[in-house]
Amino acid sequence: MKYIIAPSILSADFGNLQHDIEMINQSDADWFHVDVMDGVFVPNISFGFPVMAAVKKHATKPLDVHLMIVEPDKFIPEFAEVGADRITVHYEACTHLHRTIQLIKSSGCKAGVALNPHTPVSLLQDVIEDLDLVLIMSVNPGFGGQAFIYNTYKKIKDLKLLIQGVNEELIIEVDGGVSLQNIVTLVSAGANAFVAGNAIFATDNPTETIAKMKSLTVSNFTI
Ligand code: DX5
Ligand code: ZN
């Protein structure tokens, strides 16, 4: 099993983004997590295409794009064009989720669906075979630096059961309040991709924090 560390650039220094991108390039991180917020689906606005294109220009690792926006179908082809490798949409923002998943794939990207803390995993039953990734939100989306919601552990276990015998390659990603303190418990519950913003960028040595996170997942696996 490969475990993925995806630093969230939402917590990076936007005045010196290239510096933080280079730090991630040279670290043990696996993906760049890119949070796009529209001020409608979530009560915050982050950034859009020009910033994503700038990230892509310097990043040497895949872009894991998390769309916290309404009507994502309008923008998916353009996110693919500016460099997304994976695109994750919110279950709660998609009336025709099956169609949206197909659109992500036909745009050349891996497809993910994110679930807000109140949305049960069981609602994905009829699309689970079509997905590459499910992102379990462990905070209410919109901001970095929030406290981890404990019900996430139960949801990871529910998702593990849902994919059994159906789509066992699916990546179970956790986003929000992930830290050096809870990453081992998240691995034990069954998660294999970890987004972290504040827990990485608010430390004195983000490269070292990423390395510690990575080694905690690896050492958990070898036990
Ligand atoms: C929140 C975003 C997260 C956020 C995580 O809506 O989806 O990706 O950047 O930040 P931390 O790790 O600080 O909770
Ligand atoms: Zn995110």
Short mmCIF file of C-alpha atoms and ligand atoms in Angstrom, two decimals:
data_model
loop_
_atom_site.label_atom_id
_atom_site.label_comp_id
_atom_site.label_asym_id
_atom_site.label_seq_id
_atom_site.Cartn_x
_atom_site.Cartn_y
_atom_site.Cartn_z
CA MET A 1 0.00 0.00 0.00
CA LYS A 2 1.31 3.41 -0.96
CA TYR A 3 0.44 6.30 1.33
CA ILE A 4 0.12 9.78 -0.09
CA ILE A 5 0.94 13.07 1.58
CA ALA A 6 -0.72 16.05 -0.11
CA PRO A 7 0.25 19.44 1.36
CA SER A 8 -2.53 22.00 0.87
CA ILE A 9 -1.21 25.13 -0.76
CA LEU A 10 -4.12 27.05 0.80
CA SER A 11 -1.81 27.40 3.82
CA ALA A 12 1.23 28.41 1.72
CA ASP A 13 2.67 31.92 1.57
CA PHE A 14 0.95 33.45 -1.46
CA GLY A 15 3.47 36.27 -1.48
CA ASN A 16 6.17 33.71 -2.09
CA LEU A 17 4.30 30.82 -3.65
CA GLN A 18 7.19 29.65 -5.79
CA HIS A 19 9.30 29.17 -2.66
CA ASP A 20 6.67 26.94 -1.08
CA ILE A 21 6.13 25.02 -4.32
CA GLU A 22 9.88 24.30 -4.53
CA MET A 23 9.80 23.17 -0.90
CA ILE A 24 7.04 20.64 -1.76
CA ASN A 25 8.90 19.56 -4.92
CA GLN A 26 11.96 18.72 -2.87
CA SER A 27 10.11 17.12 0.04
CA ASP A 28 8.71 13.60 0.58
CA ALA A 29 5.23 14.86 -0.42
CA ASP A 30 3.42 13.06 -3.23
CA TRP A 31 0.83 15.54 -4.51
CA PHE A 32 -0.04 19.22 -4.36
CA HIS A 33 -3.54 19.68 -2.89
CA VAL A 34 -5.19 22.67 -4.56
CA ASP A 35 -8.33 24.08 -2.86
CA VAL A 36 -10.64 26.07 -5.11
CA MET A 37 -13.44 27.95 -3.29
CA ASP A 38 -16.15 30.06 -4.88
CA GLY A 39 -17.73 31.93 -1.95
CA VAL A 40 -21.06 30.19 -2.71
CA PHE A 41 -20.59 26.50 -1.92
CA VAL A 42 -18.33 27.50 0.97
CA PRO A 43 -18.13 30.80 2.88
CA ASN A 44 -14.69 31.67 1.50
CA ILE A 45 -12.96 32.48 -1.79
CA SER A 46 -9.49 31.12 -2.54
CA PHE A 47 -8.16 31.31 -6.11
CA GLY A 48 -8.89 30.21 -9.66
CA PHE A 49 -7.27 29.43 -13.01
CA PRO A 50 -4.35 31.93 -13.13
CA VAL A 51 -3.01 30.82 -9.76
CA MET A 52 -3.47 27.15 -10.65
CA ALA A 53 -1.61 27.66 -13.91
CA ALA A 54 1.22 29.33 -11.98
CA VAL A 55 1.38 26.39 -9.56
CA LYS A 56 1.46 23.95 -12.46
CA LYS A 57 4.33 25.83 -14.06
CA HIS A 58 6.62 25.12 -11.10
CA ALA A 59 5.19 21.90 -9.58
CA THR A 60 6.93 18.62 -10.36
CA LYS A 61 4.26 16.48 -8.66
CA PRO A 62 0.60 15.86 -9.55
CA LEU A 63 -2.06 18.48 -8.78
CA ASP A 64 -4.92 17.13 -6.65
CA VAL A 65 -7.64 19.71 -7.25
CA HIS A 66 -10.47 19.98 -4.71
CA LEU A 67 -13.37 21.98 -6.14
CA MET A 68 -15.50 23.56 -3.44
CA ILE A 69 -17.72 25.24 -5.99
CA VAL A 70 -21.30 25.03 -7.27
CA GLU A 71 -21.89 23.92 -10.88
CA PRO A 72 -18.43 22.38 -11.31
CA ASP A 73 -19.32 21.04 -14.79
CA LYS A 74 -18.92 24.58 -16.13
CA PHE A 75 -15.26 24.65 -15.18
CA ILE A 76 -13.94 21.08 -15.17
CA PRO A 77 -12.50 21.15 -18.74
CA GLU A 78 -10.61 24.36 -17.95
CA PHE A 79 -9.21 22.98 -14.69
CA ALA A 80 -7.99 19.99 -16.68
CA GLU A 81 -6.44 22.31 -19.24
CA VAL A 82 -4.51 24.34 -16.66
CA GLY A 83 -2.96 21.19 -15.22
CA ALA A 84 -5.22 19.25 -12.85
CA ASP A 85 -4.29 15.56 -12.60
CA ARG A 86 -7.13 14.67 -10.24
CA ILE A 87 -10.35 16.60 -9.87
CA THR A 88 -12.59 16.10 -6.86
CA VAL A 89 -16.09 17.57 -6.75
CA HIS A 90 -18.47 17.72 -3.82
CA TYR A 91 -21.37 15.28 -3.65
CA GLU A 92 -23.46 18.13 -2.20
CA ALA A 93 -22.77 20.39 -5.22
CA CYS A 94 -23.66 17.90 -7.97
CA THR A 95 -27.24 17.23 -9.01
CA HIS A 96 -26.09 14.89 -11.77
CA LEU A 97 -23.07 13.37 -10.10
CA HIS A 98 -22.69 10.47 -12.53
CA ARG A 99 -22.49 12.88 -15.45
CA THR A 100 -19.96 15.06 -13.62
CA ILE A 101 -17.72 12.04 -12.91
CA GLN A 102 -17.78 11.10 -16.60
CA LEU A 103 -16.91 14.67 -17.54
CA ILE A 104 -13.85 14.64 -15.26
CA LYS A 105 -12.68 11.39 -16.86
CA SER A 106 -13.31 12.51 -20.41
CA SER A 107 -11.27 15.64 -19.61
CA GLY A 108 -8.32 13.31 -18.95
CA CYS A 109 -8.26 13.43 -15.14
CA LYS A 110 -8.75 10.96 -12.33
CA ALA A 111 -12.15 11.47 -10.67
CA GLY A 112 -12.90 12.03 -7.00
CA VAL A 113 -15.95 12.88 -4.91
CA ALA A 114 -15.75 14.74 -1.60
CA LEU A 115 -18.22 14.28 1.25
CA ASN A 116 -19.00 16.95 3.82
CA PRO A 117 -18.97 15.79 7.46
CA HIS A 118 -22.77 15.32 7.48
CA THR A 119 -22.95 13.31 4.23
CA PRO A 120 -22.95 9.52 4.70
CA VAL A 121 -20.60 7.35 2.67
CA SER A 122 -23.52 5.07 1.67
CA LEU A 123 -24.80 7.75 -0.75
CA LEU A 124 -21.89 6.88 -3.06
CA GLN A 125 -22.95 3.24 -3.44
CA ASP A 126 -24.17 3.56 -7.03
CA VAL A 127 -21.12 5.44 -8.35
CA ILE A 128 -18.38 3.85 -6.29
CA GLU A 129 -17.13 1.68 -9.16
CA ASP A 130 -16.60 4.77 -11.34
CA LEU A 131 -14.42 6.62 -8.84
CA ASP A 132 -10.64 6.82 -8.41
CA LEU A 133 -10.83 8.62 -5.09
CA VAL A 134 -13.18 9.60 -2.28
CA LEU A 135 -12.25 12.59 -0.17
CA ILE A 136 -13.69 12.50 3.33
CA MET A 137 -13.89 16.00 4.76
CA SER A 138 -12.80 15.91 8.38
CA VAL A 139 -13.73 19.60 8.87
CA ASN A 140 -16.47 21.69 7.33
CA PRO A 141 -14.90 22.92 4.09
CA GLY A 142 -13.91 26.54 3.64
CA PHE A 143 -10.91 27.19 5.85
CA GLY A 144 -7.58 25.76 6.89
CA GLY A 145 -6.59 25.31 10.52
CA GLN A 146 -9.86 23.91 11.87
CA ALA A 147 -10.29 21.12 14.46
CA PHE A 148 -10.55 17.53 13.22
CA ILE A 149 -14.02 15.91 13.46
CA TYR A 150 -13.80 12.49 15.14
CA ASN A 151 -16.71 10.88 13.26
CA THR A 152 -14.27 10.75 10.32
CA TYR A 153 -12.82 7.47 11.65
CA LYS A 154 -16.23 5.81 11.37
CA LYS A 155 -16.69 7.17 7.85
CA ILE A 156 -13.32 5.78 6.72
CA LYS A 157 -14.35 2.36 8.02
CA ASP A 158 -17.75 2.62 6.26
CA LEU A 159 -15.97 3.48 3.03
CA LYS A 160 -13.55 0.55 3.40
CA LEU A 161 -16.58 -1.75 3.61
CA LEU A 162 -18.29 -0.08 0.65
CA ILE A 163 -15.31 -0.60 -1.67
CA GLN A 164 -14.70 -4.22 -0.63
CA GLY A 165 -14.84 -6.55 -3.63
CA VAL A 166 -15.99 -3.65 -5.83
CA ASN A 167 -13.25 -1.05 -6.14
CA GLU A 168 -10.47 -1.85 -3.71
CA GLU A 169 -7.97 0.33 -5.57
CA LEU A 170 -9.96 3.44 -4.66
CA ILE A 171 -7.97 6.04 -2.75
CA ILE A 172 -9.43 7.11 0.59
CA GLU A 173 -8.30 10.69 1.19
CA VAL A 174 -8.84 12.67 4.38
CA ASP A 175 -8.87 16.47 4.41
CA GLY A 176 -9.00 18.83 7.38
CA GLY A 177 -7.20 18.88 10.72
CA VAL A 178 -4.81 16.09 9.71
CA SER A 179 -1.63 16.22 11.82
CA LEU A 180 1.30 14.27 13.20
CA GLN A 181 -0.97 13.44 16.15
CA ASN A 182 -3.78 11.69 14.24
CA ILE A 183 -2.19 10.39 11.02
CA VAL A 184 -1.36 6.94 12.44
CA THR A 185 -4.93 6.45 13.68
CA LEU A 186 -6.19 7.52 10.26
CA VAL A 187 -3.93 4.96 8.58
CA SER A 188 -5.23 2.25 10.94
CA ALA A 189 -8.82 3.20 10.09
CA GLY A 190 -8.03 2.65 6.40
CA ALA A 191 -7.19 6.04 4.88
CA ASN A 192 -4.31 6.19 2.40
CA ALA A 193 -4.07 9.83 1.29
CA PHE A 194 -3.63 12.74 3.67
CA VAL A 195 -4.16 16.42 3.02
CA ALA A 196 -2.48 18.76 5.47
CA GLY A 197 -2.24 22.54 5.45
CA ASN A 198 -1.77 24.10 8.84
CA ALA A 199 0.03 21.06 10.31
CA ILE A 200 2.74 21.51 7.68
CA PHE A 201 2.99 25.23 6.93
CA ALA A 202 2.61 26.47 10.51
CA THR A 203 5.70 24.54 11.58
CA ASP A 204 9.25 25.90 11.60
CA ASN A 205 10.45 23.24 9.20
CA PRO A 206 7.68 22.16 6.79
CA THR A 207 10.01 19.81 4.87
CA GLU A 208 10.80 17.94 8.07
CA THR A 209 7.12 17.79 9.06
CA ILE A 210 6.25 16.27 5.68
CA ALA A 211 9.05 13.71 6.15
CA LYS A 212 7.72 12.84 9.62
CA MET A 213 4.18 12.42 8.29
CA LYS A 214 5.42 10.19 5.51
CA SER A 215 7.51 8.05 7.84
CA LEU A 216 4.59 7.62 10.27
CA THR A 217 2.48 6.18 7.45
CA VAL A 218 5.30 3.91 6.27
CA SER A 219 6.20 2.66 9.74
CA ASN A 220 2.54 1.98 10.48
CA PHE A 221 2.42 -0.21 7.41
CA THR A 222 5.44 -2.29 8.43
CA ILE A 223 4.09 -3.09 11.94
C1 DX5 B 1 -10.60 23.06 3.75
C2 DX5 B 1 -9.70 22.56 2.66
C3 DX5 B 1 -8.49 21.89 3.18
C4 DX5 B 1 -7.60 22.75 4.01
C5 DX5 B 1 -6.98 21.84 5.04
O1 DX5 B 1 -11.81 23.41 3.21
O2 DX5 B 1 -10.37 21.65 1.83
O3 DX5 B 1 -7.74 21.28 2.12
O4 DX5 B 1 -6.59 23.40 3.29
O5 DX5 B 1 -6.29 22.61 5.94
P1 DX5 B 1 -5.84 22.07 7.38
O6 DX5 B 1 -4.97 20.89 7.14
O7 DX5 B 1 -5.14 23.23 7.96
O8 DX5 B 1 -7.12 21.68 8.11
ZN ZN B 2 -9.13 20.45 0.35
#
